Structures are given as structure tokens and as C-alpha cells.
Amino acid sequence: MLRSISIHWIIRREDKPYAAEIKEFENAMEDESKLKVDVIKEYTELLSKATREELTNYDVIIDESGMCTEPECLATIIATRAEQVVLIGDHKQLKPVIQCQQAERLGLSKSLFERYWQSNNVVQMKTQYRMSSSIVTEFRIEQYPTLGWCKRNLGFITDENQINVALTRAKKGLFIIGNRHLLSCNQVWKKLINTYGSLGCVYDAAEFPKPFRKVNRKRSRGRSQEVDEEGFQMV
């Protein structure tokens, strides 16, 4: 299903103008001896060219559409008289910023993307390429009832969308610093803390960071050896 809409696969279809060249490059690069800088540069330029030309087949593509208000999306669609529109986004992350509370109450904070999501007229991407697998857990942002006290005293960090954004920015490492007892009054944070606690990743301030073993160097028989603070040779 995703191959039919993913630009990665579309430009490699046999009926596409650069598919044969791309395939030739990729077959050649299976031989590591041919992975030269100029070859890789030529390959990436070919991919960029194929992608740019393919995108011209679509009237309007709106990225981060979960952050756009409906008027912002509709104005673009109407102005271009688009017959084909692609909305890309995540309504579980940042929502449209609405300054007027009355407009927000009337529904302006709900994006066009979210309305389509609620109608099930969407294709969901289930693979992420940003985060290290050591960060990803079974934890998922869900809709929990949030106490009014938490809203008043913890503010935006109890917002599920804001939490989702914060957690999904990390690529190789993630540090969360805060009062775990206070955060645990919110069910989303409580589940997150419990999940990482079960993995041994939650520490009190006095326990973190873990002390490093001091390493000293000494020479033995003309060679330098690493010896820890207790005198044992480091292997």
C-alpha cells in the first residue's frame, strides 16, 4: 500500500523516466569498491532530480498540515485550483496556534488534516526513521483524562501533543529531567516514567550521572598499560 504513495518507490517504477538510471546506480553500488565520492554525488543528484520532477505531477502538497488551520489549507487549495491535494502531518503533534479563545472554542484549532483523520480517509505511516531503537518503547501517546490541577500547575507539558513532539525529536539519546513524583500526577507521564523505570532508565538526581572509573596510565616493560583506580589492568 505504501509503495503506491511513497516518493521513494514511485520514482523507481518502471514507467518513470529515471527508474532505469537509478536501478543502474544501485546495482553498481552493491560493489563497495565503486562507492566513490563522485559516484555517490551523481546518484544523489539523480534522486533529487527525479523527486522534483515527480512532485510536479501533484497540484498541492501541504507538509506539517496538522499545524495548519483549515482556512490556511483551503486558501491554498482554492487559489491554485488544485485537483489533487496531498496533506502530510501528524495531528498527535503540534496543533494550529490559535490566539483567540472564542475561535478555538468554535473549532478553529482542528486542522483539515485532523478532520480527514477522523473520517478514516488517511494512509498511516507506521515506520519511523529518526529515533534510535533503544529509545523507542512500547509506550504510545494515548488520550488520557487530565486533571484540572495538572493543567493549572504543570501547564503545556501535560498536553499530549506537546509530549509527543518532545519525545519524538530525539535521534540517538533522550534525557528527561524533572520531578517524577509531580509529573506522575499526569497519566501520560506516569506511564512513560513507569515504562522507562522498568528498563532501569530512571535515576534520582544523586544517582546520575553514574561515576566513571578513574583510569591511570603506567609503563610496564616499555609498554603503556591502562590501570584503573584499584590497580587492575584494563582490558
XYZ file of C-alpha atoms in Angstrom:
235
model
C 0.000 0.000 0.000
C 2.709 2.496 0.982
C 4.680 1.821 -2.200
C 1.871 3.364 -4.206
C 2.240 6.719 -2.433
C 5.884 6.794 -1.293
C 8.086 9.012 -3.469
C 10.972 6.624 -2.764
C 9.195 3.841 -4.644
C 7.289 5.931 -7.178
C 10.432 7.284 -8.863
C 11.726 3.706 -9.159
C 8.690 2.368 -11.012
C 9.482 1.067 -14.482
C 7.245 3.656 -16.142
C 9.159 6.561 -14.586
C 11.806 8.373 -16.679
C 14.744 7.962 -14.271
C 13.956 4.475 -12.968
C 16.479 2.706 -15.219
C 19.322 5.079 -14.282
C 18.528 4.777 -10.589
C 18.491 0.991 -10.821
C 21.803 1.007 -12.684
C 23.416 3.129 -9.966
C 22.036 0.979 -7.158
C 23.149 -2.262 -8.787
C 26.628 -0.855 -9.329
C 26.911 0.391 -5.742
C 26.393 -3.110 -4.381
C 30.105 -3.407 -5.154
C 31.701 -1.398 -2.325
C 34.783 -0.727 -4.432
C 32.627 1.527 -6.623
C 31.423 3.692 -3.735
C 33.391 6.763 -4.743
C 32.506 10.295 -3.670
C 31.780 11.457 -7.209
C 29.561 8.424 -7.875
C 27.540 8.980 -4.696
C 27.189 12.676 -5.521
C 25.932 11.886 -9.024
C 23.496 9.331 -7.586
C 22.028 11.755 -5.025
C 21.676 14.461 -7.675
C 19.780 11.989 -9.856
C 17.439 11.147 -6.972
C 16.817 14.844 -6.312
C 16.058 15.486 -9.969
C 13.693 12.516 -10.194
C 11.930 13.597 -6.993
C 11.492 17.218 -8.104
C 10.022 16.221 -11.446
C 7.682 13.675 -9.857
C 6.346 16.261 -7.422
C 5.224 18.422 -10.343
C 2.551 15.790 -11.009
C 0.769 16.844 -7.830
C -1.100 20.121 -7.651
C -0.641 20.854 -3.947
C 1.381 19.138 -1.220
C 0.933 20.595 2.268
C 3.520 19.380 4.759
C 3.000 19.718 8.530
C -0.674 20.168 7.739
C -1.577 19.160 11.283
C -0.333 22.619 12.313
C -2.318 24.484 9.644
C -5.751 25.911 10.292
C -8.483 24.928 7.857
C -8.578 28.415 6.252
C -4.821 28.238 5.606
C -5.182 24.911 3.801
C -8.356 25.860 1.948
C -6.957 29.201 0.774
C -4.002 27.409 -0.822
C -6.212 24.800 -2.467
C -8.694 27.350 -3.817
C -6.020 29.793 -5.007
C -4.251 27.091 -7.041
C -7.490 25.452 -8.227
C -5.889 22.168 -7.279
C -7.497 18.966 -8.469
C -5.189 16.753 -6.431
C -4.089 17.568 -2.887
C -1.761 15.687 -0.533
C -1.866 16.515 3.181
C 1.090 15.309 5.259
C 1.172 15.682 9.018
C 0.504 14.308 12.473
C -2.492 15.571 14.423
C -0.992 13.998 17.559
C 1.834 16.521 17.490
C 1.717 20.324 17.238
C -1.747 21.719 16.581
C -2.653 25.058 14.961
C -1.753 28.028 17.153
C -4.959 29.959 17.861
C -4.716 33.179 19.864
C -8.454 33.841 20.066
C -10.117 31.610 22.671
C -13.548 32.062 21.115
C -12.250 30.935 17.712
C -10.631 27.941 19.386
C -13.887 27.006 21.111
C -15.685 27.237 17.770
C -13.307 24.665 16.283
C -10.578 26.634 14.510
C -7.901 24.655 16.353
C -8.928 21.497 14.486
C -6.939 21.184 11.267
C -8.242 19.926 7.953
C -5.813 17.036 8.347
C -7.394 16.030 11.667
C -10.879 16.145 10.153
C -9.784 13.768 7.405
C -8.173 11.555 10.042
C -11.433 11.329 11.941
C -13.192 10.287 8.735
C -10.626 7.456 8.308
C -9.744 8.831 4.871
C -5.999 8.554 5.524
C -2.944 6.376 4.997
C -0.934 5.925 8.185
C 2.848 5.599 8.133
C 3.954 3.060 10.724
C 7.737 3.186 10.316
C 9.861 5.950 11.805
C 13.464 6.607 10.825
C 14.515 9.295 13.314
C 14.784 7.656 16.715
C 17.281 5.058 17.843
C 15.661 1.707 18.587
C 16.990 1.962 22.151
C 14.725 4.977 22.740
C 11.589 3.517 21.211
C 9.500 1.513 23.673
C 6.027 0.093 23.738
C 4.905 3.434 25.133
C 2.483 5.282 22.901
C 0.765 8.607 23.413
C -2.868 7.906 24.230
C -5.779 10.072 25.194
C -5.964 10.234 28.980
C -8.209 12.419 31.089
C -6.074 15.186 32.592
C -6.866 16.644 36.000
C -7.580 20.350 36.112
C -4.920 20.707 38.800
C -2.295 19.322 36.429
C -3.400 21.708 33.707
C -3.122 24.691 36.022
C 0.159 23.738 37.703
C 2.065 21.840 35.017
C 0.825 23.804 32.034
C 1.661 22.793 28.481
C 3.771 19.766 29.453
C 0.546 17.871 30.195
C -0.621 18.383 26.620
C -0.416 15.042 24.776
C 0.585 16.728 21.519
C 3.449 18.620 23.164
C 4.659 15.442 24.896
C 4.588 13.591 21.593
C 6.682 16.275 19.903
C 9.213 16.363 22.743
C 9.734 12.599 22.775
C 9.978 12.122 19.019
C 12.712 14.713 18.361
C 15.487 12.510 19.766
C 17.680 10.558 17.347
C 20.380 8.844 19.416
C 19.734 9.749 23.048
C 16.981 11.140 25.244
C 17.247 12.764 28.683
C 14.120 13.802 30.581
C 14.827 15.992 33.613
C 12.089 16.750 36.108
C 10.272 15.816 39.289
C 8.958 12.333 38.579
C 6.575 12.412 41.542
C 4.991 15.632 40.325
C 4.858 14.518 36.698
C 3.266 11.218 37.697
C 0.058 13.010 38.616
C -0.481 13.107 34.856
C -1.368 9.676 33.460
C 0.670 10.077 30.269
C 3.848 10.953 32.160
C 3.120 8.285 34.760
C 3.014 5.586 32.105
C 6.168 6.921 30.468
C 8.074 7.021 33.775
C 6.916 3.512 34.687
C 7.904 2.199 31.259
C 11.438 3.577 31.399
C 11.696 2.713 35.087
C 11.092 -0.949 34.237
C 14.032 -0.683 31.825
C 16.307 0.706 34.526
C 16.484 4.138 32.918
C 15.076 6.297 35.738
C 17.507 7.770 38.297
C 17.344 10.150 41.222
C 19.449 13.284 40.907
C 22.046 11.918 43.343
C 22.466 8.773 41.232
C 23.058 10.443 37.894
C 25.365 10.526 36.108
C 26.963 7.236 37.068
C 30.562 7.771 38.295
C 33.254 6.879 35.802
C 36.136 4.647 36.809
C 39.305 6.679 37.015
C 41.943 5.385 34.624
C 45.657 5.901 35.217
C 48.452 5.016 32.850
C 51.694 3.330 33.864
C 54.544 1.942 31.867
C 55.474 -1.717 32.144
C 58.310 -3.328 30.196
C 58.404 -0.449 27.782
C 54.651 -0.544 27.145
C 51.917 1.736 28.406
C 49.115 -0.039 30.253
C 45.773 1.320 31.442
C 45.182 0.637 35.126
C 42.010 1.559 36.999
C 41.983 3.229 40.404
C 42.099 -0.152 42.170
C 45.191 -1.229 40.266
C 43.596 -3.719 37.888
C 44.717 -3.755 34.292
C 42.061 -2.526 31.877
C 41.314 -4.988 29.057
